[in-house]
Amino acid sequence: PESLEELKERASAVCGMPPGLLKFVKDNESLKSLEDITGDDMELMMMVDESPYYSWNIAGNPDGHFLTGSDTTVEFTDLQ
């Protein structure tokens, strides 16, 4: 592949996970680009980052009028 994005696309086609959730790790460091790869013989690890899978449904919560926030942050508002 010519880029990390292309590598993620190819891996996605094989494993069925969305490319945006895939991370490639070499020597315990997440790859930022294919330029981080050197040498002919190496070991890469592919990980699935599932953190985008969760979110808060504040509007759908029966007590949502007590909650504020977005993304991964939720705050309880004062009952008064």
Short mmCIF file of C-alpha atoms in Angstrom, two decimals:
data_model
loop_
_atom_site.label_atom_id
_atom_site.label_comp_id
_atom_site.label_asym_id
_atom_site.label_seq_id
_atom_site.Cartn_x
_atom_site.Cartn_y
_atom_site.Cartn_z
CA PRO A 1 0.00 0.00 0.00
CA GLU A 2 1.03 3.56 -0.66
CA SER A 3 -0.36 5.03 2.58
CA LEU A 4 -1.57 4.08 6.03
CA GLU A 5 -5.10 4.87 4.89
CA GLU A 6 -4.78 2.39 2.03
CA LEU A 7 -3.43 -0.24 4.44
CA LYS A 8 -6.48 0.34 6.66
CA GLU A 9 -8.80 0.03 3.65
CA ARG A 10 -7.22 -3.28 2.63
CA ALA A 11 -7.34 -4.63 6.17
CA SER A 12 -10.95 -3.49 6.45
CA ALA A 13 -11.86 -5.47 3.36
CA VAL A 14 -10.40 -8.60 4.96
CA CYS A 15 -11.64 -8.26 8.55
CA GLY A 16 -14.89 -6.36 7.97
CA MET A 17 -14.17 -3.60 10.50
CA PRO A 18 -14.47 0.07 9.44
CA PRO A 19 -11.07 1.53 8.54
CA GLY A 20 -11.55 4.41 10.98
CA LEU A 21 -11.51 1.95 13.88
CA LEU A 22 -8.26 0.24 12.84
CA LYS A 23 -4.91 1.09 14.39
CA PHE A 24 -1.56 -0.41 13.46
CA VAL A 25 1.10 -0.71 16.13
CA LYS A 26 4.83 -1.32 15.79
CA ASP A 27 7.13 -1.52 18.81
CA ASN A 28 4.27 -0.40 21.10
CA GLU A 29 3.74 2.80 19.12
CA SER A 30 0.71 3.58 16.98
CA LEU A 31 1.75 4.21 13.38
CA LYS A 32 1.04 7.71 12.10
CA SER A 33 2.17 6.92 8.54
CA LEU A 34 3.87 4.18 6.57
CA GLU A 35 7.07 6.19 6.79
CA ASP A 36 7.29 4.92 10.39
CA ILE A 37 7.95 1.44 8.95
CA THR A 38 11.56 0.63 8.16
CA GLY A 39 13.25 -2.59 7.13
CA ASP A 40 12.02 -5.63 5.25
CA ASP A 41 11.16 -7.92 8.16
CA MET A 42 8.87 -6.55 10.85
CA GLU A 43 5.93 -7.36 13.02
CA LEU A 44 2.86 -5.14 13.06
CA MET A 45 -0.16 -5.49 15.28
CA MET A 46 -3.60 -4.42 14.13
CA MET A 47 -5.97 -3.22 16.83
CA VAL A 48 -9.62 -2.26 16.73
CA ASP A 49 -10.31 0.97 18.62
CA GLU A 50 -13.93 0.64 19.71
CA SER A 51 -14.08 3.92 21.64
CA PRO A 52 -16.30 5.53 18.96
CA TYR A 53 -18.89 2.79 19.59
CA TYR A 54 -20.24 4.34 22.73
CA SER A 55 -22.14 7.57 23.20
CA TRP A 56 -24.70 9.08 25.51
CA ASN A 57 -28.31 9.47 24.49
CA ILE A 58 -29.11 12.46 26.68
CA ALA A 59 -32.24 13.41 24.74
CA GLY A 60 -33.60 9.86 24.96
CA ASN A 61 -32.89 9.49 28.66
CA PRO A 62 -36.06 9.77 30.80
CA ASP A 63 -34.13 12.11 33.12
CA GLY A 64 -32.36 13.89 30.26
CA HIS A 65 -33.58 17.27 31.49
CA PHE A 66 -31.10 16.84 34.39
CA LEU A 67 -28.18 16.09 32.05
CA THR A 68 -25.93 18.14 29.80
CA GLY A 69 -22.93 17.15 27.70
CA SER A 70 -21.83 15.70 24.39
CA ASP A 71 -19.66 12.93 22.99
CA THR A 72 -18.13 11.09 25.95
CA THR A 73 -18.92 13.70 28.61
CA VAL A 74 -22.12 13.86 30.61
CA GLU A 75 -22.82 16.21 33.49
CA PHE A 76 -25.63 16.17 36.01
CA THR A 77 -27.27 19.57 36.37
CA ASP A 78 -28.46 20.90 39.67
CA LEU A 79 -31.94 19.77 40.69
CA GLN A 80 -32.87 23.25 41.87
#
